[in-house]
Amino acid sequence: MTSTEQPADVVARLRATFRTGRTKPVAWRTTQLNRLRAMLTDQGDELAEALHADLGKSRTEAFRTEIDFTVREIDHTLAHLDDWLRPEPAPVPAHLGADATAWTQYDPLGVVLVIAPWNYPAQLLLAPVVGALAAGNAVVAKPSELAPATSAVLARLIPAYLDTEAVAVVEGGVPETTALLAERFDHIFYTGNGTVGRIVMRAAAEHLTPVTLELGGKSPAFVDRGTDLDVVADRLARGKFLNAGQTCVAPDYVLTDPETAAALEPALARAVQALYGPDPRTCGEYGRIVDERHFDRLTALLDSGRTVVGGDSDRAEKYLGPTVLADVDPASPVMREEIFGPVLPIVTVAGLDEAIDFVNDRDKPLALYVFSTSPQTRSRIAAETSSGGLGYGLPLAHLTVSDLPFGGVGESGMGRYHGRYSLETFSHRKAVLDKPLG
Ligand code: NAD
């Protein structure tokens, strides 16, 4: 977007470009994907610095979870795009005659809007953009104002690398997003919280625009009796405390029986110490809370249980140590909202039946994690609960599998993306029938 251009002008300009057919050839799409890849590899250091400024992300974490993650998504898409775009034949019923053929083909939708949140402000803007470009759309990308350094870098770099006739970045907060949402788009892809998700869906309804809503919620981790708790604690701590807990698919809380909880507590304390040393604040690998509002919200949750490890904080630095709380009442504040920070409550249940009821009594989570070696336990949870994704033995990692769809269900969202699922999301699958005239 140029400095004088209003959101309505941006959308009109991109729509005019789309009408020319410029974005449709596969060659245009792959060129854009390669340029986006070049942006990430040439300017990765600058992006990593912005991510550090916004969230205290270490360089390693910035590359692993944002920059290299998006490069992998691009590579996967480039490797398979021709194959995915191939029309898919459909069997034709006999009454249409033996010479009739039918197939489906992917059509680009037009001008799409991608609205990103602050927690992985580069990945969560760019990974949907990869899918939108691969599908041959023009794209308006709206980064989060709560990650201002990353937003500014992306607003400068994207026009320098991508086709400015077809890709625009609109920076800003609620007024700018509201103005964008008044426009007609052909798809809106929103990542963030459910309250704003509802605003997005209401605005989209005015134009009958389809939406993808990538939302959050409380993702439980069930720890079964008889598992190797050192392994469990290590994997839980890595998944929970990455990005200081500000990850949509982070394990929100642990569900386990009282004896396992008693043994898990010291194992989690050891795991935190092994990951971040005696002082996570100075170890260089541990992030910060995005702003004071979230810092205050999180520190107010610390009274919800007995502190096993952590609980230390420094508002000036927006530092909150990796924290584990035990003896947590399911009705306590920490269990009433998505935590979205480095606080891991342990809630005890009598056993598997109660754990399944506990999950089903609440909103459908974005992810559900199961630490169990029992085939019966694993299959019962798979069959008797509903969640966006299901992870056995390892939190977060399912979203790194490019061939798996990523998305929520119920309150955790609607729609899915990554890899070919992004192409599905940002395309119309057109039905075609051909009956020769001869
Ligand atoms: P946020 O505050 O950055 O908001 C996201 C976007 O919504 C921003 O671009 C912002 O400008 C816009 N926005 C905010 N208020 C608006 C309004 N009134 N009208 C229109 N637009 C508005 O991010 P957030 O919502 O705090 O993000 C955290 C939430 O996102 C958590 O619930 C988390 O679980 C979820 N999340 C989900 C995923 C996923 O992939 N499913 C990924 C990351 C985060």
GROMACS .gro file of C-alpha atoms and ligand atoms in nm:
model
  482
    1MET     CA    1   0.000   0.000   0.000
    2THR     CA    2   0.136   0.344  -0.080
    3SER     CA    3   0.114   0.605   0.195
    4THR     CA    4  -0.191   0.782   0.049
    5GLU     CA    5  -0.384   0.472  -0.048
    6GLN     CA    6  -0.692   0.384   0.158
    7PRO     CA    7  -0.790   0.020   0.221
    8ALA     CA    8  -1.074   0.054  -0.033
    9ASP     CA    9  -0.828   0.177  -0.299
   10VAL     CA   10  -0.591  -0.111  -0.227
   11VAL     CA   11  -0.864  -0.369  -0.270
   12ALA     CA   12  -0.993  -0.200  -0.590
   13ARG     CA   13  -0.641  -0.192  -0.734
   14LEU     CA   14  -0.578  -0.558  -0.654
   15ARG     CA   15  -0.915  -0.656  -0.796
   16ALA     CA   16  -0.832  -0.477  -1.120
   17THR     CA   17  -0.505  -0.673  -1.134
   18PHE     CA   18  -0.681  -1.001  -1.070
   19ARG     CA   19  -0.926  -0.931  -1.355
   20THR     CA   20  -0.636  -0.900  -1.600
   21GLY     CA   21  -0.548  -1.262  -1.526
   22ARG     CA   22  -0.197  -1.167  -1.418
   23THR     CA   23  -0.196  -1.389  -1.106
   24LYS     CA   24  -0.334  -1.702  -1.271
   25PRO     CA   25  -0.043  -1.857  -1.463
   26VAL     CA   26   0.149  -2.113  -1.260
   27ALA     CA   27   0.468  -1.933  -1.364
   28TRP     CA   28   0.352  -1.614  -1.185
   29ARG     CA   29   0.268  -1.813  -0.873
   30THR     CA   30   0.600  -1.995  -0.858
   31THR     CA   31   0.790  -1.672  -0.925
   32GLN     CA   32   0.614  -1.510  -0.629
   33LEU     CA   33   0.686  -1.809  -0.407
   34ASN     CA   34   1.052  -1.807  -0.506
   35ARG     CA   35   1.073  -1.434  -0.436
   36LEU     CA   36   0.912  -1.480  -0.098
   37ARG     CA   37   1.166  -1.752  -0.031
   38ALA     CA   38   1.447  -1.516  -0.133
   39MET     CA   39   1.306  -1.251   0.101
   40LEU     CA   40   1.323  -1.493   0.392
   41THR     CA   41   1.672  -1.618   0.315
   42ASP     CA   42   1.820  -1.275   0.224
   43GLN     CA   43   1.653  -1.084   0.504
   44GLY     CA   44   1.620  -1.354   0.769
   45ASP     CA   45   1.855  -1.171   1.006
   46GLU     CA   46   1.652  -0.853   0.991
   47LEU     CA   47   1.330  -1.044   1.053
   48ALA     CA   48   1.491  -1.230   1.343
   49GLU     CA   49   1.594  -0.898   1.499
   50ALA     CA   50   1.239  -0.766   1.468
   51LEU     CA   51   1.103  -1.084   1.628
   52HIS     CA   52   1.350  -1.036   1.910
   53ALA     CA   53   1.239  -0.676   1.956
   54ASP     CA   54   0.871  -0.775   1.965
   55LEU     CA   55   0.881  -1.096   2.168
   56GLY     CA   56   1.236  -1.150   2.291
   57LYS     CA   57   1.257  -1.450   2.056
   58SER     CA   58   1.604  -1.596   2.037
   59ARG     CA   59   1.762  -1.614   1.694
   60THR     CA   60   1.739  -1.993   1.697
   61GLU     CA   61   1.371  -1.984   1.782
   62ALA     CA   62   1.297  -1.709   1.527
   63PHE     CA   63   1.453  -1.913   1.248
   64ARG     CA   64   1.313  -2.245   1.357
   65THR     CA   65   0.953  -2.143   1.421
   66GLU     CA   66   0.902  -1.857   1.179
   67ILE     CA   67   1.160  -1.808   0.902
   68ASP     CA   68   1.274  -2.163   0.824
   69PHE     CA   69   0.922  -2.290   0.895
   70THR     CA   70   0.786  -2.066   0.618
   71VAL     CA   71   1.072  -2.157   0.383
   72ARG     CA   72   0.979  -2.525   0.429
   73GLU     CA   73   0.617  -2.447   0.354
   74ILE     CA   74   0.725  -2.270   0.034
   75ASP     CA   75   0.954  -2.557  -0.070
   76HIS     CA   76   0.683  -2.814  -0.010
   77THR     CA   77   0.437  -2.608  -0.215
   78LEU     CA   78   0.683  -2.552  -0.500
   79ALA     CA   79   0.767  -2.923  -0.510
   80HIS     CA   80   0.403  -3.031  -0.541
   81LEU     CA   81   0.208  -2.744  -0.695
   82ASP     CA   82   0.195  -2.883  -1.051
   83ASP     CA   83   0.077  -3.213  -0.917
   84TRP     CA   84  -0.188  -3.058  -0.689
   85LEU     CA   85  -0.321  -2.839  -0.969
   86ARG     CA   86  -0.374  -3.128  -1.208
   87PRO     CA   87  -0.745  -3.161  -1.287
   88GLU     CA   88  -0.895  -3.463  -1.114
   89PRO     CA   89  -1.112  -3.686  -1.333
   90ALA     CA   90  -1.454  -3.791  -1.204
   91PRO     CA   91  -1.641  -4.100  -1.323
   92VAL     CA   92  -1.936  -4.013  -1.551
   93PRO     CA   93  -2.272  -4.191  -1.516
   94ALA     CA   94  -2.385  -4.409  -1.809
   95HIS     CA   95  -2.682  -4.188  -1.905
   96LEU     CA   96  -2.438  -3.917  -2.026
   97GLY     CA   97  -2.283  -4.155  -2.281
   98ALA     CA   98  -1.940  -4.312  -2.309
   99ASP     CA   99  -1.786  -4.003  -2.472
  100ALA     CA  100  -1.864  -3.769  -2.183
  101THR     CA  101  -1.588  -3.680  -1.939
  102ALA     CA  102  -1.589  -3.489  -1.610
  103TRP     CA  103  -1.328  -3.344  -1.381
  104THR     CA  104  -1.262  -3.087  -1.112
  105GLN     CA  105  -1.013  -2.805  -1.141
  106TYR     CA  106  -0.889  -2.542  -0.899
  107ASP     CA  107  -0.983  -2.182  -0.977
  108PRO     CA  108  -0.826  -1.891  -0.787
  109LEU     CA  109  -1.084  -1.704  -0.578
  110GLY     CA  110  -0.979  -1.345  -0.649
  111VAL     CA  111  -0.864  -1.099  -0.383
  112VAL     CA  112  -0.810  -1.254  -0.040
  113LEU     CA  113  -0.740  -1.098   0.298
  114VAL     CA  114  -0.498  -1.253   0.549
  115ILE     CA  115  -0.513  -1.112   0.904
  116ALA     CA  116  -0.235  -1.229   1.135
  117PRO     CA  117  -0.182  -1.223   1.513
  118TRP     CA  118   0.124  -1.116   1.710
  119ASN     CA  119   0.254  -1.442   1.857
  120TYR     CA  120   0.422  -1.581   1.544
  121PRO     CA  121   0.383  -1.257   1.353
  122ALA     CA  122   0.590  -1.358   1.050
  123GLN     CA  123   0.493  -1.724   1.010
  124LEU     CA  124   0.122  -1.667   1.068
  125LEU     CA  125   0.109  -1.392   0.808
  126LEU     CA  126   0.333  -1.555   0.549
  127ALA     CA  127   0.227  -1.921   0.562
  128PRO     CA  128  -0.132  -1.836   0.459
  129VAL     CA  129   0.008  -1.594   0.198
  130VAL     CA  130   0.204  -1.889   0.051
  131GLY     CA  131  -0.123  -2.077   0.000
  132ALA     CA  132  -0.304  -1.771  -0.136
  133LEU     CA  133  -0.029  -1.706  -0.394
  134ALA     CA  134   0.002  -2.075  -0.486
  135ALA     CA  135  -0.370  -2.070  -0.562
  136GLY     CA  136  -0.326  -1.769  -0.793
  137ASN     CA  137  -0.492  -1.497  -0.587
  138ALA     CA  138  -0.417  -1.133  -0.523
  139VAL     CA  139  -0.353  -1.084  -0.150
  140VAL     CA  140  -0.394  -0.816   0.111
  141ALA     CA  141  -0.178  -0.904   0.412
  142LYS     CA  142  -0.256  -0.743   0.747
  143PRO     CA  143   0.016  -0.801   1.011
  144SER     CA  144  -0.054  -0.758   1.382
  145GLU     CA  145  -0.004  -0.416   1.535
  146LEU     CA  146   0.098  -0.584   1.861
  147ALA     CA  147   0.423  -0.698   1.697
  148PRO     CA  148   0.513  -0.354   1.554
  149ALA     CA  149   0.876  -0.423   1.464
  150THR     CA  150   0.789  -0.734   1.263
  151SER     CA  151   0.491  -0.556   1.106
  152ALA     CA  152   0.716  -0.270   0.990
  153VAL     CA  153   0.981  -0.504   0.846
  154LEU     CA  154   0.721  -0.709   0.660
  155ALA     CA  155   0.550  -0.394   0.527
  156ARG     CA  156   0.884  -0.283   0.383
  157LEU     CA  157   1.015  -0.617   0.254
  158ILE     CA  158   0.702  -0.767   0.098
  159PRO     CA  159   0.663  -0.489  -0.162
  160ALA     CA  160   1.036  -0.504  -0.232
  161TYR     CA  161   1.017  -0.874  -0.322
  162LEU     CA  162   0.664  -0.950  -0.438
  163ASP     CA  163   0.450  -0.818  -0.723
  164THR     CA  164   0.307  -0.493  -0.584
  165GLU     CA  165   0.027  -0.501  -0.841
  166ALA     CA  166  -0.112  -0.812  -0.673
  167VAL     CA  167   0.018  -0.820  -0.316
  168ALA     CA  168  -0.029  -0.541  -0.063
  169VAL     CA  169   0.045  -0.501   0.305
  170VAL     CA  170  -0.190  -0.291   0.515
  171GLU     CA  171  -0.051  -0.212   0.858
  172GLY     CA  172  -0.252  -0.088   1.151
  173GLY     CA  173  -0.489  -0.182   1.431
  174VAL     CA  174  -0.863  -0.197   1.480
  175PRO     CA  175  -0.957   0.107   1.261
  176GLU     CA  176  -0.755  -0.017   0.964
  177THR     CA  177  -0.878  -0.376   1.000
  178THR     CA  178  -1.236  -0.253   1.035
  179ALA     CA  179  -1.197  -0.049   0.717
  180LEU     CA  180  -1.056  -0.352   0.534
  181LEU     CA  181  -1.337  -0.574   0.657
  182ALA     CA  182  -1.593  -0.339   0.505
  183GLU     CA  183  -1.457  -0.429   0.161
  184ARG     CA  184  -1.560  -0.726  -0.047
  185PHE     CA  185  -1.302  -1.005  -0.046
  186ASP     CA  186  -1.324  -1.349  -0.201
  187HIS     CA  187  -1.187  -1.515   0.113
  188ILE     CA  188  -1.082  -1.393   0.456
  189PHE     CA  189  -0.822  -1.591   0.647
  190TYR     CA  190  -0.810  -1.480   1.010
  191THR     CA  191  -0.581  -1.604   1.285
  192GLY     CA  192  -0.641  -1.478   1.637
  193ASN     CA  193  -0.898  -1.491   1.913
  194GLY     CA  194  -1.263  -1.597   1.894
  195THR     CA  195  -1.406  -1.257   1.987
  196VAL     CA  196  -1.246  -1.091   1.685
  197GLY     CA  197  -1.318  -1.409   1.485
  198ARG     CA  198  -1.687  -1.334   1.532
  199ILE     CA  199  -1.636  -0.973   1.415
  200VAL     CA  200  -1.458  -1.103   1.106
  201MET     CA  201  -1.730  -1.355   1.030
  202ARG     CA  202  -2.006  -1.096   1.073
  203ALA     CA  203  -1.831  -0.857   0.835
  204ALA     CA  204  -1.771  -1.139   0.587
  205ALA     CA  205  -2.139  -1.236   0.597
  206GLU     CA  206  -2.231  -0.898   0.444
  207HIS     CA  207  -2.055  -1.003   0.124
  208LEU     CA  208  -2.112  -1.380   0.157
  209THR     CA  209  -1.735  -1.410   0.180
  210PRO     CA  210  -1.609  -1.747   0.303
  211VAL     CA  211  -1.379  -1.737   0.605
  212THR     CA  212  -1.110  -1.948   0.760
  213LEU     CA  213  -1.085  -1.885   1.133
  214GLU     CA  214  -0.770  -2.012   1.301
  215LEU     CA  215  -0.855  -1.957   1.668
  216GLY     CA  216  -0.725  -2.083   2.000
  217GLY     CA  217  -0.853  -2.226   2.326
  218LYS     CA  218  -0.734  -2.454   2.602
  219SER     CA  219  -0.543  -2.749   2.455
  220PRO     CA  220  -0.520  -3.027   2.717
  221ALA     CA  221  -0.236  -3.276   2.769
  222PHE     CA  222  -0.345  -3.607   2.920
  223VAL     CA  223  -0.067  -3.795   3.098
  224ASP     CA  224  -0.142  -4.162   3.161
  225ARG     CA  225  -0.017  -4.381   3.444
  226GLY     CA  226   0.299  -4.573   3.375
  227THR     CA  227   0.456  -4.338   3.119
  228ASP     CA  228   0.822  -4.231   3.133
  229LEU     CA  229   0.768  -3.901   3.312
  230ASP     CA  230   1.112  -3.760   3.237
  231VAL     CA  231   1.042  -3.788   2.865
  232VAL     CA  232   0.689  -3.652   2.913
  233ALA     CA  233   0.811  -3.358   3.123
  234ASP     CA  234   1.083  -3.269   2.874
  235ARG     CA  235   0.840  -3.267   2.582
  236LEU     CA  236   0.570  -3.083   2.775
  237ALA     CA  237   0.816  -2.814   2.888
  238ARG     CA  238   0.955  -2.766   2.536
  239GLY     CA  239   0.605  -2.736   2.390
  240LYS     CA  240   0.468  -2.517   2.666
  241PHE     CA  241   0.750  -2.271   2.718
  242LEU     CA  242   0.846  -2.211   2.354
  243ASN     CA  243   0.777  -1.842   2.279
  244ALA     CA  244   0.705  -1.801   2.654
  245GLY     CA  245   0.389  -2.008   2.618
  246GLN     CA  246   0.238  -1.776   2.357
  247THR     CA  247   0.165  -2.053   2.109
  248CYS     CA  248  -0.189  -2.136   1.996
  249VAL     CA  249  -0.124  -2.512   2.016
  250ALA     CA  250   0.082  -2.504   2.339
  251PRO     CA  251  -0.037  -2.757   2.597
  252ASP     CA  252  -0.262  -2.532   2.805
  253TYR     CA  253  -0.297  -2.762   3.106
  254VAL     CA  254  -0.209  -3.115   3.218
  255LEU     CA  255  -0.476  -3.369   3.310
  256THR     CA  256  -0.357  -3.667   3.510
  257ASP     CA  257  -0.429  -3.881   3.813
  258PRO     CA  258  -0.300  -3.771   4.158
  259GLU     CA  259  -0.010  -4.023   4.184
  260THR     CA  260   0.118  -3.939   3.837
  261ALA     CA  261   0.083  -3.568   3.916
  262ALA     CA  262   0.298  -3.609   4.227
  263ALA     CA  263   0.578  -3.766   4.023
  264LEU     CA  264   0.534  -3.531   3.727
  265GLU     CA  265   0.584  -3.217   3.938
  266PRO     CA  266   0.955  -3.272   4.014
  267ALA     CA  267   1.010  -3.406   3.663
  268LEU     CA  268   0.874  -3.080   3.517
  269ALA     CA  269   1.092  -2.875   3.753
  270ARG     CA  270   1.397  -3.072   3.633
  271ALA     CA  271   1.294  -3.032   3.269
  272VAL     CA  272   1.264  -2.652   3.303
  273GLN     CA  273   1.605  -2.637   3.468
  274ALA     CA  274   1.758  -2.856   3.194
  275LEU     CA  275   1.609  -2.639   2.919
  276TYR     CA  276   1.674  -2.291   3.055
  277GLY     CA  277   1.931  -2.334   3.335
  278PRO     CA  278   1.897  -2.183   3.681
  279ASP     CA  279   1.790  -1.839   3.548
  280PRO     CA  280   1.567  -1.849   3.237
  281ARG     CA  281   1.569  -1.469   3.233
  282THR     CA  282   1.936  -1.453   3.137
  283CYS     CA  283   1.975  -1.778   2.944
  284GLY     CA  284   1.915  -1.608   2.608
  285GLU     CA  285   1.671  -1.873   2.482
  286TYR     CA  286   1.359  -1.772   2.670
  287GLY     CA  287   1.110  -1.518   2.529
  288ARG     CA  288   0.914  -1.232   2.681
  289ILE     CA  289   0.544  -1.153   2.714
  290VAL     CA  290   0.417  -0.941   2.428
  291ASP     CA  291   0.290  -0.644   2.631
  292GLU     CA  292   0.198  -0.520   2.979
  293ARG     CA  293  -0.169  -0.604   2.939
  294HIS     CA  294  -0.090  -0.972   2.880
  295PHE     CA  295   0.180  -0.963   3.150
  296ASP     CA  296  -0.074  -0.836   3.407
  297ARG     CA  297  -0.335  -1.087   3.291
  298LEU     CA  298  -0.087  -1.374   3.331
  299THR     CA  299   0.058  -1.277   3.667
  300ALA     CA  300  -0.299  -1.255   3.801
  301LEU     CA  301  -0.334  -1.628   3.724
  302LEU     CA  302  -0.043  -1.732   3.944
  303ASP     CA  303  -0.259  -1.764   4.258
  304SER     CA  304  -0.461  -2.042   4.101
  305GLY     CA  305  -0.241  -2.316   4.245
  306ARG     CA  306   0.073  -2.420   4.434
  307THR     CA  307   0.389  -2.310   4.251
  308VAL     CA  308   0.607  -2.609   4.161
  309VAL     CA  309   0.859  -2.408   3.962
  310GLY     CA  310   0.880  -2.048   3.837
  311GLY     CA  311   0.633  -1.778   3.930
  312ASP     CA  312   0.909  -1.515   3.923
  313SER     CA  313   0.843  -1.208   3.712
  314ASP     CA  314   0.968  -0.863   3.617
  315ARG     CA  315   0.715  -0.625   3.465
  316ALA     CA  316   0.979  -0.383   3.335
  317GLU     CA  317   1.121  -0.664   3.120
  318LYS     CA  318   0.784  -0.834   3.060
  319TYR     CA  319   0.953  -1.146   3.194
  320LEU     CA  320   0.750  -1.427   3.347
  321GLY     CA  321   0.947  -1.739   3.433
  322PRO     CA  322   0.841  -2.086   3.312
  323THR     CA  323   0.582  -2.174   3.574
  324VAL     CA  324   0.414  -2.498   3.678
  325LEU     CA  325   0.116  -2.488   3.914
  326ALA     CA  326  -0.014  -2.792   4.104
  327ASP     CA  327  -0.334  -2.856   4.304
  328VAL     CA  328  -0.527  -2.644   4.058
  329ASP     CA  329  -0.903  -2.630   4.102
  330PRO     CA  330  -1.085  -2.664   3.766
  331ALA     CA  331  -1.294  -2.360   3.864
  332SER     CA  332  -0.990  -2.137   3.932
  333PRO     CA  333  -0.908  -1.836   3.706
  334VAL     CA  334  -0.623  -2.017   3.528
  335MET     CA  335  -0.870  -2.280   3.406
  336ARG     CA  336  -1.136  -2.033   3.291
  337GLU     CA  337  -0.958  -1.884   2.988
  338GLU     CA  338  -0.689  -1.977   2.739
  339ILE     CA  339  -0.363  -1.912   2.926
  340PHE     CA  340  -0.147  -1.814   2.627
  341GLY     CA  341   0.160  -1.766   2.845
  342PRO     CA  342   0.420  -1.967   3.040
  343VAL     CA  343   0.192  -2.107   3.310
  344LEU     CA  344   0.121  -2.481   3.313
  345PRO     CA  345  -0.148  -2.594   3.560
  346ILE     CA  346  -0.179  -2.958   3.660
  347VAL     CA  347  -0.538  -3.066   3.716
  348THR     CA  348  -0.607  -3.409   3.863
  349VAL     CA  349  -0.880  -3.648   3.758
  350ALA     CA  350  -0.957  -3.999   3.880
  351GLY     CA  351  -0.869  -4.163   3.550
  352LEU     CA  352  -0.938  -4.184   3.179
  353ASP     CA  353  -1.319  -4.164   3.194
  354GLU     CA  354  -1.305  -3.847   3.397
  355ALA     CA  355  -1.037  -3.700   3.170
  356ILE     CA  356  -1.253  -3.762   2.862
  357ASP     CA  357  -1.553  -3.604   3.035
  358PHE     CA  358  -1.337  -3.309   3.142
  359VAL     CA  359  -1.238  -3.243   2.780
  360ASN     CA  360  -1.589  -3.296   2.644
  361ASP     CA  361  -1.744  -3.064   2.904
  362ARG     CA  362  -1.541  -2.777   2.755
  363ASP     CA  363  -1.495  -2.608   2.414
  364LYS     CA  364  -1.340  -2.828   2.147
  365PRO     CA  365  -0.966  -2.757   2.169
  366LEU     CA  366  -0.729  -2.668   1.886
  367ALA     CA  367  -0.502  -2.956   1.991
  368LEU     CA  368  -0.520  -3.247   2.231
  369TYR     CA  369  -0.208  -3.427   2.350
  370VAL     CA  370  -0.195  -3.779   2.485
  371PHE     CA  371   0.100  -3.929   2.666
  372SER     CA  372   0.017  -4.296   2.696
  373THR     CA  373   0.156  -4.630   2.587
  374SER     CA  374  -0.182  -4.799   2.619
  375PRO     CA  375  -0.346  -4.867   2.280
  376GLN     CA  376  -0.689  -4.867   2.447
  377THR     CA  377  -0.633  -4.526   2.606
  378ARG     CA  378  -0.500  -4.379   2.284
  379SER     CA  379  -0.785  -4.510   2.072
  380ARG     CA  380  -1.053  -4.420   2.325
  381ILE     CA  381  -0.936  -4.057   2.336
  382ALA     CA  382  -0.921  -4.043   1.955
  383ALA     CA  383  -1.273  -4.183   1.924
  384GLU     CA  384  -1.443  -4.010   2.217
  385THR     CA  385  -1.311  -3.652   2.193
  386SER     CA  386  -1.303  -3.385   1.922
  387SER     CA  387  -1.012  -3.145   1.865
  388GLY     CA  388  -0.848  -2.961   1.577
  389GLY     CA  389  -0.544  -3.190   1.596
  390LEU     CA  390  -0.437  -3.487   1.808
  391GLY     CA  391  -0.078  -3.540   1.917
  392TYR     CA  392   0.042  -3.865   2.072
  393GLY     CA  393   0.361  -3.818   2.269
  394LEU     CA  394   0.469  -3.482   2.126
  395PRO     CA  395   0.307  -3.139   2.151
  396LEU     CA  396   0.309  -2.884   1.865
  397ALA     CA  397   0.487  -3.100   1.608
  398HIS     CA  398   0.178  -3.202   1.409
  399LEU     CA  399   0.169  -2.854   1.262
  400THR     CA  400   0.515  -2.904   1.112
  401VAL     CA  401   0.389  -3.194   0.899
  402SER     CA  402   0.311  -3.016   0.571
  403ASP     CA  403   0.082  -3.294   0.451
  404LEU     CA  404  -0.143  -3.265   0.758
  405PRO     CA  405  -0.424  -3.008   0.763
  406PHE     CA  406  -0.389  -2.749   1.037
  407GLY     CA  407  -0.702  -2.594   1.185
  408GLY     CA  408  -0.955  -2.599   1.463
  409VAL     CA  409  -1.306  -2.728   1.521
  410GLY     CA  410  -1.592  -2.560   1.707
  411GLU     CA  411  -1.461  -2.274   1.922
  412SER     CA  412  -1.103  -2.341   1.806
  413GLY     CA  413  -1.189  -2.242   1.450
  414MET     CA  414  -1.308  -2.349   1.109
  415GLY     CA  415  -1.120  -2.442   0.794
  416ARG     CA  416  -0.767  -2.568   0.756
  417TYR     CA  417  -0.441  -2.492   0.579
  418HIS     CA  418  -0.078  -2.593   0.516
  419GLY     CA  419   0.042  -2.764   0.201
  420ARG     CA  420  -0.232  -2.876  -0.031
  421TYR     CA  421  -0.496  -2.783   0.226
  422SER     CA  422  -0.395  -2.419   0.172
  423LEU     CA  423  -0.455  -2.462  -0.200
  424GLU     CA  424  -0.800  -2.605  -0.122
  425THR     CA  425  -0.874  -2.314   0.111
  426PHE     CA  426  -0.774  -2.042  -0.133
  427SER     CA  427  -0.929  -2.199  -0.445
  428HIS     CA  428  -1.269  -2.285  -0.579
  429ARG     CA  429  -1.290  -2.645  -0.687
  430LYS     CA  430  -1.481  -2.611  -1.010
  431ALA     CA  431  -1.688  -2.898  -1.149
  432VAL     CA  432  -1.654  -2.941  -1.526
  433LEU     CA  433  -1.851  -3.170  -1.760
  434ASP     CA  434  -1.755  -3.214  -2.126
  435LYS     CA  435  -1.999  -3.380  -2.367
  436PRO     CA  436  -1.860  -3.369  -2.723
  437LEU     CA  437  -2.093  -3.208  -2.981
  438GLY     CA  438  -2.017  -3.447  -3.266
  439NAD     P1  439  -0.405  -0.993   1.785
  439NAD     O1  440  -0.449  -0.907   1.897
  439NAD     O2  441  -0.278  -0.963   1.714
  439NAD     O3  442  -0.526  -0.993   1.681
  439NAD     C1  443  -0.519  -1.060   1.559
  439NAD     C2  444  -0.557  -0.966   1.447
  439NAD     O4  445  -0.690  -0.920   1.466
  439NAD     C3  446  -0.468  -0.844   1.439
  439NAD     O5  447  -0.421  -0.829   1.306
  439NAD     C4  448  -0.557  -0.731   1.482
  439NAD     O6  449  -0.529  -0.611   1.415
  439NAD     C5  450  -0.694  -0.779   1.445
  439NAD     N1  451  -0.798  -0.722   1.530
  439NAD     C6  452  -0.792  -0.703   1.665
  439NAD     N2  453  -0.908  -0.647   1.709
  439NAD     C7  454  -0.987  -0.632   1.602
  439NAD     C8  455  -1.120  -0.580   1.582
  439NAD     N3  456  -1.192  -0.534   1.685
  439NAD     N4  457  -1.169  -0.580   1.458
  439NAD     C9  458  -1.097  -0.626   1.354
  439NAD     N5  459  -0.973  -0.675   1.367
  439NAD    C10  460  -0.918  -0.677   1.488
  439NAD     O7  461  -0.394  -1.145   1.826
  439NAD     P2  462  -0.476  -1.224   1.936
  439NAD     O8  463  -0.618  -1.239   1.895
  439NAD     O9  464  -0.446  -1.176   2.073
  439NAD    O10  465  -0.403  -1.364   1.916
  439NAD    C11  466  -0.404  -1.459   2.015
  439NAD    C12  467  -0.512  -1.561   1.989
  439NAD    O11  468  -0.491  -1.617   1.862
  439NAD    C13  469  -0.508  -1.675   2.086
  439NAD    O12  470  -0.641  -1.711   2.119
  439NAD    C14  471  -0.442  -1.786   2.008
  439NAD    O13  472  -0.472  -1.915   2.050
  439NAD    C15  473  -0.493  -1.758   1.871
  439NAD     N6  474  -0.402  -1.811   1.770
  439NAD    C16  475  -0.446  -1.911   1.690
  439NAD    C17  476  -0.360  -1.966   1.598
  439NAD    C18  477  -0.403  -2.073   1.505
  439NAD    O14  478  -0.330  -2.102   1.411
  439NAD     N7  479  -0.517  -2.136   1.525
  439NAD    C19  480  -0.230  -1.917   1.587
  439NAD    C20  481  -0.190  -1.815   1.672
  439NAD    C21  482  -0.276  -1.761   1.762
   0.00000   0.00000   0.00000
